[in-house]
Each structure stands twice: as C-alpha cells, then as structure tokens.
PDB file of C-alpha atoms in Angstrom:
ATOM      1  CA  UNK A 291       0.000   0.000   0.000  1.00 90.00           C
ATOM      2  CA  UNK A 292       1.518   3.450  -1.161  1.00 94.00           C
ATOM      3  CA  UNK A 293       0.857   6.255   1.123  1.00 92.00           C
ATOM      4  CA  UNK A 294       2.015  10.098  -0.203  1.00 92.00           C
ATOM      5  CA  UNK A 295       2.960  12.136   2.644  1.00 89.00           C
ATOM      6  CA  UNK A 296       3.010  16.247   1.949  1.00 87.00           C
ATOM      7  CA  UNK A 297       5.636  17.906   4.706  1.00 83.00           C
ATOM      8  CA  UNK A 298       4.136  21.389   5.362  1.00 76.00           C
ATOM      9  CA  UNK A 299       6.410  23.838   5.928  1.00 74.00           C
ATOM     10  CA  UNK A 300       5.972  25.272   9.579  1.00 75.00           C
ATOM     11  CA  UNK A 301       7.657  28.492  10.379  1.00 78.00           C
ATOM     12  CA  UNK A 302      10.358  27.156  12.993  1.00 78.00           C
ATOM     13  CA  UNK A 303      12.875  28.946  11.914  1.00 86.00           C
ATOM     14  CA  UNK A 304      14.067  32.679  12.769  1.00 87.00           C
ATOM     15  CA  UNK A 305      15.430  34.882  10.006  1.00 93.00           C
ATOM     16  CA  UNK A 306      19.547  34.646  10.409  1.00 94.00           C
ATOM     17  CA  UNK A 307      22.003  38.129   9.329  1.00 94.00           C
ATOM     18  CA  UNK A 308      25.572  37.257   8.497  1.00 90.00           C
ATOM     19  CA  UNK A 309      26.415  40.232  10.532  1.00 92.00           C
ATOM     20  CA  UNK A 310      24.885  41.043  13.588  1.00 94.00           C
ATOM     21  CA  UNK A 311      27.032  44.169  14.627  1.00 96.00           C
ATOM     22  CA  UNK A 312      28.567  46.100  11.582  1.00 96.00           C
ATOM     23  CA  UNK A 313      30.134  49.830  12.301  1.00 97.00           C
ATOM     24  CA  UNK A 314      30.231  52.365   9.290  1.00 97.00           C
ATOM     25  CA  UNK A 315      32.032  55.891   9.230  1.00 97.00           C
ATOM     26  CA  UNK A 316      30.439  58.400   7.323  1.00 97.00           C
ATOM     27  CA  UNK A 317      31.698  61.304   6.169  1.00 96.00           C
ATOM     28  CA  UNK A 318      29.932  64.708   7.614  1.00 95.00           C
ATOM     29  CA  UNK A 319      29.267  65.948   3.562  1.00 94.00           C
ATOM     30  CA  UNK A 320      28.370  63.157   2.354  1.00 96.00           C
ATOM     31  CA  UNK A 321      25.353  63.446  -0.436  1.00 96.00           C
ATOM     32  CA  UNK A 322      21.297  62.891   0.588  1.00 97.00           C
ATOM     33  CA  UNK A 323      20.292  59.525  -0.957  1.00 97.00           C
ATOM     34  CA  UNK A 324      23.659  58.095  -0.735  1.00 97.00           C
ATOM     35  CA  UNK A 325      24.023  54.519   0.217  1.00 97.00           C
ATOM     36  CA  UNK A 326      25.649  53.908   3.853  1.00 97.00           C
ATOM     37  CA  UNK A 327      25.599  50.216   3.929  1.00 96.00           C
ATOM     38  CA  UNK A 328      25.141  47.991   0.806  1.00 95.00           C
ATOM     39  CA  UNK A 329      22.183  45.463   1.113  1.00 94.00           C
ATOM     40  CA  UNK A 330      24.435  42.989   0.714  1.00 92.00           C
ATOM     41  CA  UNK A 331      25.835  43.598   4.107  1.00 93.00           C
ATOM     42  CA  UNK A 332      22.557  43.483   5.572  1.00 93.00           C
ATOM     43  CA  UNK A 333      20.291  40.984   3.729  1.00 92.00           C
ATOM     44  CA  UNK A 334      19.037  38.066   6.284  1.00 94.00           C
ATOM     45  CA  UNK A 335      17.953  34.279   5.095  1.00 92.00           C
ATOM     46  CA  UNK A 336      15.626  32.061   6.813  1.00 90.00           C
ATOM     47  CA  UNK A 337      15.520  28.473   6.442  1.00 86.00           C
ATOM     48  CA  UNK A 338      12.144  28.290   6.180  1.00 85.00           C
ATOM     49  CA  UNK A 339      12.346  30.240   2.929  1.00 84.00           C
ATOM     50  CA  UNK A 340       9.778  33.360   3.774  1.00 88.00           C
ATOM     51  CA  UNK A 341       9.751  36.138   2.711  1.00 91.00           C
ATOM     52  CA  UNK A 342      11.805  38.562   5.186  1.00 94.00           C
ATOM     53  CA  UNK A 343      10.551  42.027   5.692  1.00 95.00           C
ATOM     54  CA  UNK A 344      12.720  44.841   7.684  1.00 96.00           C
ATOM     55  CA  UNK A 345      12.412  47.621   9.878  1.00 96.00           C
ATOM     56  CA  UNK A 346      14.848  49.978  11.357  1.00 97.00           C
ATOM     57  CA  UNK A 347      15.154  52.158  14.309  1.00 97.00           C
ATOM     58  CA  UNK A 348      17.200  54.728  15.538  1.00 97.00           C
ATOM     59  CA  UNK A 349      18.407  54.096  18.961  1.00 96.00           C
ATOM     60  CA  UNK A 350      20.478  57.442  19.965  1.00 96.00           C
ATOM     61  CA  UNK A 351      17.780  60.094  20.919  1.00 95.00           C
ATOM     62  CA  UNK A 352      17.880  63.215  18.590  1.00 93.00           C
ATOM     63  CA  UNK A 353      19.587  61.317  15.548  1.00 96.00           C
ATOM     64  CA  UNK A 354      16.043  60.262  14.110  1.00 96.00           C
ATOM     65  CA  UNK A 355      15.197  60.902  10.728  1.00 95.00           C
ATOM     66  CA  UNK A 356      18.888  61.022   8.942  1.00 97.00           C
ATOM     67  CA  UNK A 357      19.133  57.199   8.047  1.00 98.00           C
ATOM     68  CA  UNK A 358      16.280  54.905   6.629  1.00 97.00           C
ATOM     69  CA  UNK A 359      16.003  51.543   4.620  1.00 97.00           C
ATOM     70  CA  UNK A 360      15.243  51.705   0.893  1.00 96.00           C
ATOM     71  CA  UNK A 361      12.041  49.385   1.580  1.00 94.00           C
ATOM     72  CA  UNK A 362      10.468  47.019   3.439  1.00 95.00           C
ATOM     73  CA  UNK A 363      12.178  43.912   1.580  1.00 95.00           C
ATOM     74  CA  UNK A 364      14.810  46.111   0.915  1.00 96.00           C
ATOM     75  CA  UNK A 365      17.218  46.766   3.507  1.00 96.00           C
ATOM     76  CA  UNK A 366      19.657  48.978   2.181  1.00 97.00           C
ATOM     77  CA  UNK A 367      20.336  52.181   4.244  1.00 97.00           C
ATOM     78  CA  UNK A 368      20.901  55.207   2.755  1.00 98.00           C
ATOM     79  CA  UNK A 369      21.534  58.811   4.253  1.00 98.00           C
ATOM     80  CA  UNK A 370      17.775  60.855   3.874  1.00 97.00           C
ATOM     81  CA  UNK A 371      19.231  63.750   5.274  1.00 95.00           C
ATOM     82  CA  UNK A 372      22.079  65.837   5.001  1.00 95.00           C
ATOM     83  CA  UNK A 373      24.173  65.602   8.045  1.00 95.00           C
ATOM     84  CA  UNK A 374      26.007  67.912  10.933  1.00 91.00           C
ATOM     85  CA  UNK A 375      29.008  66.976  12.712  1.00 92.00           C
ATOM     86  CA  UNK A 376      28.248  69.973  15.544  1.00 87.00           C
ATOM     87  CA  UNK A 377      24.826  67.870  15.935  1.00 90.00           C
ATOM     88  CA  UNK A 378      26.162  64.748  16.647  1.00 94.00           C
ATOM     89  CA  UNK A 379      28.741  62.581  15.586  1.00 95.00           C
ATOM     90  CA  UNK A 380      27.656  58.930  16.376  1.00 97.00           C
ATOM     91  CA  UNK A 381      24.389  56.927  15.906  1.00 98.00           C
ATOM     92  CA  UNK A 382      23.057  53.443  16.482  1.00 98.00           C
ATOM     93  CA  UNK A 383      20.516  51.997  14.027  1.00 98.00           C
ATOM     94  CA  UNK A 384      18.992  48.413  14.822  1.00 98.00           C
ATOM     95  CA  UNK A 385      17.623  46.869  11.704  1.00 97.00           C
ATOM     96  CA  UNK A 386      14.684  44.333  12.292  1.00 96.00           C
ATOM     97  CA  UNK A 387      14.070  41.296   9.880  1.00 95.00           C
ATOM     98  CA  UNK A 388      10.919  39.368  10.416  1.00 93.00           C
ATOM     99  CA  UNK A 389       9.437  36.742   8.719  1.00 91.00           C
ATOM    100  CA  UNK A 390       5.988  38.461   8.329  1.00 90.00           C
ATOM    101  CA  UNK A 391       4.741  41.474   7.560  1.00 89.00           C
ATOM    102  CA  UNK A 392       5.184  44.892  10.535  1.00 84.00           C
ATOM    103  CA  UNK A 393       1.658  44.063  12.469  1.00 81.00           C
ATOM    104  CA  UNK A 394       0.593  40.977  10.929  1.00 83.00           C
ATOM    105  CA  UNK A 395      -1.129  38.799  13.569  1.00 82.00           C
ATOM    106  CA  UNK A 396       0.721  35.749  12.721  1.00 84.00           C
ATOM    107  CA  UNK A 397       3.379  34.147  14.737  1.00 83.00           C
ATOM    108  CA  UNK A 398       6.502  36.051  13.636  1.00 88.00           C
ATOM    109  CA  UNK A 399      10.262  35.327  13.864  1.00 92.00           C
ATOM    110  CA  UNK A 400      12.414  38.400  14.451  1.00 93.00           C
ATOM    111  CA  UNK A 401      16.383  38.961  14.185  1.00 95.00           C
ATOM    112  CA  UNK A 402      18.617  41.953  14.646  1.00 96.00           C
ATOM    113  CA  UNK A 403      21.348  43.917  13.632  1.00 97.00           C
ATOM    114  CA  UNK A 404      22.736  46.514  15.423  1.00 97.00           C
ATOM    115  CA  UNK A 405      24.672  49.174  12.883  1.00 97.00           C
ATOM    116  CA  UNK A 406      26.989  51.190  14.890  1.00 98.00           C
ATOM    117  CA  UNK A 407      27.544  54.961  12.243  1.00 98.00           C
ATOM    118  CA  UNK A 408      30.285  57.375  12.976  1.00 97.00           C
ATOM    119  CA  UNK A 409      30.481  60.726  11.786  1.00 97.00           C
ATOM    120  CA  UNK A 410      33.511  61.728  10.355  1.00 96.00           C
ATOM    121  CA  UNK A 411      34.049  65.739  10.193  1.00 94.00           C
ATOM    122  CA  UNK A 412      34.226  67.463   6.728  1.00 94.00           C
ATOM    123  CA  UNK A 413      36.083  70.462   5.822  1.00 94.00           C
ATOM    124  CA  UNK A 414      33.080  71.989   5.158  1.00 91.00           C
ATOM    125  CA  UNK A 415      33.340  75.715   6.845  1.00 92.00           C
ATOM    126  CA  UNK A 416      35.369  79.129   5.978  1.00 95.00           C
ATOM    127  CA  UNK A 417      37.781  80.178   8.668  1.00 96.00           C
ATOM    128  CA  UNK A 418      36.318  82.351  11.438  1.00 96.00           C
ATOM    129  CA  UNK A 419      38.099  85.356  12.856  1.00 97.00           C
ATOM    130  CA  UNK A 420      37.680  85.431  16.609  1.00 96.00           C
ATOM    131  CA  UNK A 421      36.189  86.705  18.810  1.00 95.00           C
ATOM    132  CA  UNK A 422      32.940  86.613  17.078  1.00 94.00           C
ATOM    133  CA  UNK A 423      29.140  86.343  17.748  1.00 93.00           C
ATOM    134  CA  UNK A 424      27.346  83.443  16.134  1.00 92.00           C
ATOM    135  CA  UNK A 425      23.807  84.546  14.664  1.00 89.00           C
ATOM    136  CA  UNK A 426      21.865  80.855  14.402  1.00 84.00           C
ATOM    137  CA  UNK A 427      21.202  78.392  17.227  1.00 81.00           C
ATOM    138  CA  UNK A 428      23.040  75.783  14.697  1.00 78.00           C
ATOM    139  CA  UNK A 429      25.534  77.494  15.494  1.00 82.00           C
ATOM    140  CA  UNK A 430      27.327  77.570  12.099  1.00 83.00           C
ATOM    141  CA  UNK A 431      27.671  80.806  11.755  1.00 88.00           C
ATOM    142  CA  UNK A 432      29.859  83.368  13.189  1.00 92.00           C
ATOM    143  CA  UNK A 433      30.557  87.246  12.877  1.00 93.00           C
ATOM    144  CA  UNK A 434      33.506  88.619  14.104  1.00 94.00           C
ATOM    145  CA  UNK A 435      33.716  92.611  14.764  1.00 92.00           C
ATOM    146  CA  UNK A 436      36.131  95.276  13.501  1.00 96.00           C
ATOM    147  CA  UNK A 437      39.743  95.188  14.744  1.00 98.00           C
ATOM    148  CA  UNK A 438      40.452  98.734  16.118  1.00 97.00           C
ATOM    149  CA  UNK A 439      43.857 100.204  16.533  1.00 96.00           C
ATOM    150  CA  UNK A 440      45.558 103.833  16.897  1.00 95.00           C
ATOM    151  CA  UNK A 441      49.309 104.797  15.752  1.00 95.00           C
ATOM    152  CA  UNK A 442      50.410 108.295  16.147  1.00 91.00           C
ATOM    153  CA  UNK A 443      51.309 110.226  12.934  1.00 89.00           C
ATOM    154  CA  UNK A 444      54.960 110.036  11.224  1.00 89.00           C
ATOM    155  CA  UNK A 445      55.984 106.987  14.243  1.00 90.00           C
ATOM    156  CA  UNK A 446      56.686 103.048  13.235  1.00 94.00           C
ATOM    157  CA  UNK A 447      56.201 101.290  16.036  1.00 93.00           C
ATOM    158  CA  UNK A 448      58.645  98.591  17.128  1.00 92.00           C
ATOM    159  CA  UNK A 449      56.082  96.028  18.142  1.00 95.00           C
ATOM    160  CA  UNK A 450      52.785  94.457  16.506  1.00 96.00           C
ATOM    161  CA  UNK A 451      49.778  96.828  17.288  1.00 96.00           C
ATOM    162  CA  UNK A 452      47.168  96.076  19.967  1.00 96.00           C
ATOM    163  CA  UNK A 453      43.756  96.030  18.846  1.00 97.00           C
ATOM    164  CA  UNK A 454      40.638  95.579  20.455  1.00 96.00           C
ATOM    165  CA  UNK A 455      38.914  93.387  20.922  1.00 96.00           C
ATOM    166  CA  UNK A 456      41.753  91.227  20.486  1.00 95.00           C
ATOM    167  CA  UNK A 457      44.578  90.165  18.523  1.00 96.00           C
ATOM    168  CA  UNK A 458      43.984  89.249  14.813  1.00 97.00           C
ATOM    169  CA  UNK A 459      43.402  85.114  14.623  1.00 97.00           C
ATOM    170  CA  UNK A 460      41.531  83.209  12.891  1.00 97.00           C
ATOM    171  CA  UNK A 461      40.719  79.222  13.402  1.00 96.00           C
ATOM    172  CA  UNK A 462      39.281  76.583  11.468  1.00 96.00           C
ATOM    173  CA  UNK A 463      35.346  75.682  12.550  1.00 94.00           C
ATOM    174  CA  UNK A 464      35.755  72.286  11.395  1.00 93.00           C
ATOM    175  CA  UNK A 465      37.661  71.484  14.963  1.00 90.00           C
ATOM    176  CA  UNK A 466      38.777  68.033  14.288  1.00 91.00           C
ATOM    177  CA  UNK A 467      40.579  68.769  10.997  1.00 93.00           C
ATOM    178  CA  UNK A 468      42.285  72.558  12.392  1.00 94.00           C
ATOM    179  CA  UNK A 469      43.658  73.434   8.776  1.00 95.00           C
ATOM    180  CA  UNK A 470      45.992  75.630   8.641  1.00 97.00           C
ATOM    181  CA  UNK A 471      45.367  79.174   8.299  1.00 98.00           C
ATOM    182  CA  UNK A 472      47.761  82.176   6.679  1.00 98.00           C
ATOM    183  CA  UNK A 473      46.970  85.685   6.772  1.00 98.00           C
ATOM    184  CA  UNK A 474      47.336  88.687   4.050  1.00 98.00           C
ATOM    185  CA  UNK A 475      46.410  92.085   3.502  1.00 98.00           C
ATOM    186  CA  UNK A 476      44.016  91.935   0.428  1.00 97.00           C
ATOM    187  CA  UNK A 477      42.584  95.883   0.968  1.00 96.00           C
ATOM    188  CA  UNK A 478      42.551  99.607   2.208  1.00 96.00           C
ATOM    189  CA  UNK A 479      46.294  99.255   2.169  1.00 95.00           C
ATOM    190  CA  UNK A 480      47.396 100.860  -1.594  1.00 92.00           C
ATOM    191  CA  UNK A 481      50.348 102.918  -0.003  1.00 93.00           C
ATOM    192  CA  UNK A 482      51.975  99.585   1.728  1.00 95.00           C
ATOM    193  CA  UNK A 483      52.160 100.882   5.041  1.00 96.00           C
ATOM    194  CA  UNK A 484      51.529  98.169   6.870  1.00 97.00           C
ATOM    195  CA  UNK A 485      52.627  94.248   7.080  1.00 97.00           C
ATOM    196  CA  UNK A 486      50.608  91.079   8.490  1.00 97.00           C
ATOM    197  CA  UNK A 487      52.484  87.779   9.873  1.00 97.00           C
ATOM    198  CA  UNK A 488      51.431  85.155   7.417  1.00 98.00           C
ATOM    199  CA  UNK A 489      51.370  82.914  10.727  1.00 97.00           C
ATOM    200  CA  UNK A 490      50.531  84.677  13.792  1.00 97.00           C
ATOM    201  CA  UNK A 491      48.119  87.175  11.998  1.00 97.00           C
ATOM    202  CA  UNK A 492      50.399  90.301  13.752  1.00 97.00           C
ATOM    203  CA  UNK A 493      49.827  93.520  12.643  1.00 97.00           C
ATOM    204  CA  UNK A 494      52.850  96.220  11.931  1.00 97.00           C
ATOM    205  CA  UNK A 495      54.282  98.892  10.182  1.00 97.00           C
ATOM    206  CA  UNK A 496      56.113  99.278   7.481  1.00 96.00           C
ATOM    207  CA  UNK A 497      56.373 103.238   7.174  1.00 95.00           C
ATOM    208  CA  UNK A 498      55.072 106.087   9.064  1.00 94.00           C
ATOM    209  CA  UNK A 499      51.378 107.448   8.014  1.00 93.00           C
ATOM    210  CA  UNK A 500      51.716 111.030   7.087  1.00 88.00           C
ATOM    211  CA  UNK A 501      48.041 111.992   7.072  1.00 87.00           C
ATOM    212  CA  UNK A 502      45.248 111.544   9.969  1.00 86.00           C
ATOM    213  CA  UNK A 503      43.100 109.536   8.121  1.00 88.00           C
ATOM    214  CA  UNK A 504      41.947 106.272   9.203  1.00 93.00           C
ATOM    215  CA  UNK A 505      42.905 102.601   7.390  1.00 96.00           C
ATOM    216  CA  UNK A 506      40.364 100.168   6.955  1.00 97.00           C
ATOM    217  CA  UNK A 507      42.243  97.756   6.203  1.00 97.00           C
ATOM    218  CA  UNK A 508      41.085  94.167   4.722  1.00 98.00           C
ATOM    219  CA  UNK A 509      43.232  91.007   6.370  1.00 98.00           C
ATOM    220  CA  UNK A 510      42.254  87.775   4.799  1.00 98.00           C
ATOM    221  CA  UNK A 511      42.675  84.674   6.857  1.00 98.00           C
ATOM    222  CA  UNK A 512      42.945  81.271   4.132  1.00 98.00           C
ATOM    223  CA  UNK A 513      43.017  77.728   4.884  1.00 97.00           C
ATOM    224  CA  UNK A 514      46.427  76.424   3.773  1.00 97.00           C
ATOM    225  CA  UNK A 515      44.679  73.438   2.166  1.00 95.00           C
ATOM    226  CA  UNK A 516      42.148  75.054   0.156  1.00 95.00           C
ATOM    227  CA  UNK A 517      42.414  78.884  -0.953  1.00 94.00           C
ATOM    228  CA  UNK A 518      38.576  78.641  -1.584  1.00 95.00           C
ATOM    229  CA  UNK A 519      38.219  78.228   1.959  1.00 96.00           C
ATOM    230  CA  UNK A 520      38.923  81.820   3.421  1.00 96.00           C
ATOM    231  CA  UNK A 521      36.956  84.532   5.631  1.00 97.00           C
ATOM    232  CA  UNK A 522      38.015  88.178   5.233  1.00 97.00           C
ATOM    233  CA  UNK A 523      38.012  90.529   8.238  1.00 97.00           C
ATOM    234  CA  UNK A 524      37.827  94.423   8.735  1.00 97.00           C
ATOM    235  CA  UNK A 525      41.119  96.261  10.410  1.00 98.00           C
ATOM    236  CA  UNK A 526      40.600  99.731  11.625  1.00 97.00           C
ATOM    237  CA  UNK A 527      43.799 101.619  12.171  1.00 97.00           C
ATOM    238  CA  UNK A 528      43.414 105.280  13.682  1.00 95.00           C
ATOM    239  CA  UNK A 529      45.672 107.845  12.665  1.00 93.00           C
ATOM    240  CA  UNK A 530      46.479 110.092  15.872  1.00 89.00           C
ATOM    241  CA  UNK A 531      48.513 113.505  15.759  1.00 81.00           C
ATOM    242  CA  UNK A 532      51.192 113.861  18.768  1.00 73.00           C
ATOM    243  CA  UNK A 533      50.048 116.284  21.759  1.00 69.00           C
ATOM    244  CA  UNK A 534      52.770 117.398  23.347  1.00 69.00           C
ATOM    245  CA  UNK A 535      52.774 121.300  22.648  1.00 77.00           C
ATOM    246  CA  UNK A 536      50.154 123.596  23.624  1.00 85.00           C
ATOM    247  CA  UNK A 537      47.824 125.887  21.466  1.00 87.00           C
ATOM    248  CA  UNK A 538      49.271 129.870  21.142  1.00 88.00           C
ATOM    249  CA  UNK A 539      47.899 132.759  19.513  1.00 91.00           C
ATOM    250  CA  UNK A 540      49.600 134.146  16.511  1.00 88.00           C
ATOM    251  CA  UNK A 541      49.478 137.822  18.435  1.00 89.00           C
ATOM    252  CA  UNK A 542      49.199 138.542  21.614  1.00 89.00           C
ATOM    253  CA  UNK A 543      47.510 141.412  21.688  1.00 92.00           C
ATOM    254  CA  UNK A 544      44.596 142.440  19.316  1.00 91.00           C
ATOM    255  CA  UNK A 545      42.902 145.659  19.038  1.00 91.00           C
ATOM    256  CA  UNK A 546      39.606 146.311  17.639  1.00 89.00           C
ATOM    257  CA  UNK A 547      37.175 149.035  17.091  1.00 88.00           C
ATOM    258  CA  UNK A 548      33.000 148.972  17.496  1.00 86.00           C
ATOM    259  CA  UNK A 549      30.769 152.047  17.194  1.00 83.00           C
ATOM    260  CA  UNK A 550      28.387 153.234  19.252  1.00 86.00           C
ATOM    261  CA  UNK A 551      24.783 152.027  18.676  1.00 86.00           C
ATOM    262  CA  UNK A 552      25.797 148.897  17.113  1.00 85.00           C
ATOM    263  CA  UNK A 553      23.258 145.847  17.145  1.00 90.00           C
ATOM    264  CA  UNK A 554      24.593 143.019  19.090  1.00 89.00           C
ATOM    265  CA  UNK A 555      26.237 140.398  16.902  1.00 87.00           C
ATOM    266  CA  UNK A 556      27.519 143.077  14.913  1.00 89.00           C
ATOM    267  CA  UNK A 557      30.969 142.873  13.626  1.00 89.00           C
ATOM    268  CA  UNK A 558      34.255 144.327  15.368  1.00 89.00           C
ATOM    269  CA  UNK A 559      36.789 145.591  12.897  1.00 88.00           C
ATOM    270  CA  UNK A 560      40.277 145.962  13.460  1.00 89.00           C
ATOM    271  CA  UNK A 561      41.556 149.538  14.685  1.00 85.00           C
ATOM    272  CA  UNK A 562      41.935 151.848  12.402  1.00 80.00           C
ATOM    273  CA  UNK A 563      40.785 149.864   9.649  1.00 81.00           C
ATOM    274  CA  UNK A 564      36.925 149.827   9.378  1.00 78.00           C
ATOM    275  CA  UNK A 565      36.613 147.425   6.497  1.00 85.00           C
ATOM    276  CA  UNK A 566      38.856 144.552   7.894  1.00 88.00           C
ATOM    277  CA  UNK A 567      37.324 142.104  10.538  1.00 91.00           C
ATOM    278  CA  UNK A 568      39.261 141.512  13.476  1.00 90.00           C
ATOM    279  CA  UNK A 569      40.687 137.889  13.519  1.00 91.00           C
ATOM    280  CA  UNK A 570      41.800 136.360  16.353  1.00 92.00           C
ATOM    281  CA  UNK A 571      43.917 133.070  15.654  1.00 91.00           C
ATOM    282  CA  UNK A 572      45.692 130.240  16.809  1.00 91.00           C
ATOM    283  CA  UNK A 573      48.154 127.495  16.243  1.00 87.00           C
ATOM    284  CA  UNK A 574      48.726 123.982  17.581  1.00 80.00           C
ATOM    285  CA  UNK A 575      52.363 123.162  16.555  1.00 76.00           C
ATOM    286  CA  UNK A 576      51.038 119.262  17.209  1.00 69.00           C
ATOM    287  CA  UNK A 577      48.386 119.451  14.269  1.00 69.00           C
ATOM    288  CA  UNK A 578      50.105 122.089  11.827  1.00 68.00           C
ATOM    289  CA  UNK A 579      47.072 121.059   9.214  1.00 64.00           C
ATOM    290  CA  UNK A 580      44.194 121.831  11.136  1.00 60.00           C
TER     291      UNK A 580
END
C-alpha cells in the first residue's frame, strides 16, 4: 500500500544576518540619498524560505530621521538627510528582519542587527576670525567685529599693534581637521604701510602714516589646504597727531574798534581799519594742518 505524505512547511525557523554588529564611518558631507551600507551587508535568510521584511530604528535620541532603509524587503540604508558633525557625531541603528509582515497577527520570527555609524568631520566651513558672535542656534555661523587700533602720525612702532577686541586670529570651525590658516592684507592698504604675519596674523608697520586719516584695512585669513576656503576681516587703524605742545595765539595782543549804537552780533573791525574784521587766531604746533 503506497501512502504520499506532503511535509508542510511550519515556520520554525528565525530569520539569520551574516552580521549582527557592523560599524560604518560616514563622512559629515556626504550626499542625501547616498548609500551607507550595501544590502548585501545586511540581507538576512531564513531556512524556512519566507519572505523577510525589515524595519529599522534609531536608537540614539535626537539622531532620528537622517538614516532609513530603501524598503520594506529592501534593507539597504541610505543617508535621507544631510548631516552635521556639531549635531552629533555617532548613531546606532537596529535593523529588524521578520518573517511576516510589521503588524501581521501571525506568529513572527524576528532577528537583529545593530549598525553602529560614525560621523567623520568634513572640511566643510570658511575660517572664522575670533572673537565673534554666532547669529543661528546651529551654530554655524559666526561674525567677528572690527579690529580697532591707533598709531600716532609720522611713528613706526617697534612692536605688533594692539587692537581691540583682540589680537587678529583666525581658526578653522571644522575642529577636528584645524587646517591651517595664513593671513594677508588683500585691501585699504594701496600705499603699503603696513605688514601682516602670514602665521601669527600680527599687525605692523612698514612706514610712518603722514596723514590723519583712518585705514580700513582688509586682512584675509585662508586655509592652507584650500584657498577657496577663506573669511576676510575688517582692520581699523586710527591715525592720531602727537600732543605734546600747547595751542598759542599768533598775536598777543589784538585791538579792535565797534561804534556806538551797534546791534549786538555786529561785527568788530580791526583799529583803524573799518573794512577789515578783526581775527583772532591760533596754532597747535602738534596738528600744523588743522
């Protein structure tokens, strides 16, 4: 007597990865839709032959939303938005594979994966002159202020200038990579009076200023690396006159002549000379132009 006997399947078996803990390092710039970790790396069997169906879930609070899975059978991750190394720099994603569908009723097998991403920082920022004030809670960006100095007329001083608020420097935002930065003069300076330190960012002199005016100078601070990657900052230098001597009058007497009945405000006219206003006039020997 022949007998056929069908074996049903039964679903004994739990979906299997080949990796169970992977760790990736992405870098900070790296493009939206890019793929983080091939679905080879990911892709879990089960020996009952279903049908496997992932999920996956950010673990680290506040790092939601930047990594997802191309589909449900699918488990490729890929970067859905662009990221920010001041944000956060690490993540862990566990990725789910189940042997039915998310909320079916039926008995379901589950394995995981836990995927371990590191940021890695980009040069992505310009230098930034310090100290400065940033204007966005990202805090990505940051103003400095106008570097103020005084030299006195026809002196070269000896030593770099102090300016307020500080000293000329400039770092590079992207902390972990701290290019290099040089310095140059790049405007207000068309007479070449003064000199920057390509290093230290120190302000001197080269000659004396001859005229009171101010420089507004332009210093431009460059990563070494990349000349695209460069911030420029303003460089106020006043021009101050020496005050050593006092004021004198060029006579000192004068003698003047008003007539009687005259309106107030009327003017006096120097004696013996009725068309002539009386001038009276002085000199500072410390500001011979003024």
């Amino acid at each position: 007597l022949e007998i056929p006997v069908t074996i049903l399947n039964m679903n004994d078996n739990s979906p299997a990865f080949v990796q169970t803990n992977l760790t990736k390092v992405v870098p900070e710039d790296a493009k939206v839709n890019a793929t983080i970790v091939a679905r080879g790396n990911l892709s879990a069997s089960d020996a009952d032959l279903d049908i496997i169906f992932y999920e996956l879930k950010t673990i680290v609070p506040g790092t939601e939303g930047y990594f997802a899975i191309k589909g449900v059978n699918n488990p490729e991750i890929y970067l859905q938005k662009a990221l920010n190394y001041e944000k956060f720099n690490m993540t862990t994603l566990v990725l789910y594979a189940m042997d039915r569908p998310v909320g079916s009723t039926e008995m379901t097998n589950t394995a995981t994966a836990t995927i371990n991403i590191f940021i890695e920082q980009a040069d992505t920022r310009s230098p930034w002159f310090l100290p400065c004030t940033f204007i966005n809670t990202e805090k990505s960006i940051c103003i400095s202020s106008t570097y103020i100095g005084t030299v006195k007329i026809n002196e070269v001083p000896m030593e770099p200038f102090v300016l307020e608020p500080g000293p000329i420097y400039a770092i590079d935002p992207d902390y972990s990579l701290n290019e290099k930065i040089v310095y140059s003069i790049v405007g207000g300076d068309a007479d070449n009076v003064f000199s920057v330190h390509p290093d230290t960012g120190n302000l001197t002199m080269n000659k004396a200023a001859t005229s009171l005016d101010s420089y507004m100078l332009q210093v431009m601070a460059t990563q070494v690396n990349n000349i695209q990657k460069y911030s420029i900052a303003t460089v106020q230098i006043k021009v101050t006159a020496e005050n050593y001597k006092p004021p004198y009058f060029h006579s000192r007497i004068y003698n003047g002549t008003v007539f009687v009945g005259l309106a107030p405000r009327s003017i006096v006219f120097q004696d013996y000379d009725s068309l002539r206003p009386l001038m009276i006039t002085a000199a500072d020997d410390d500001f011979p132009n003024v």
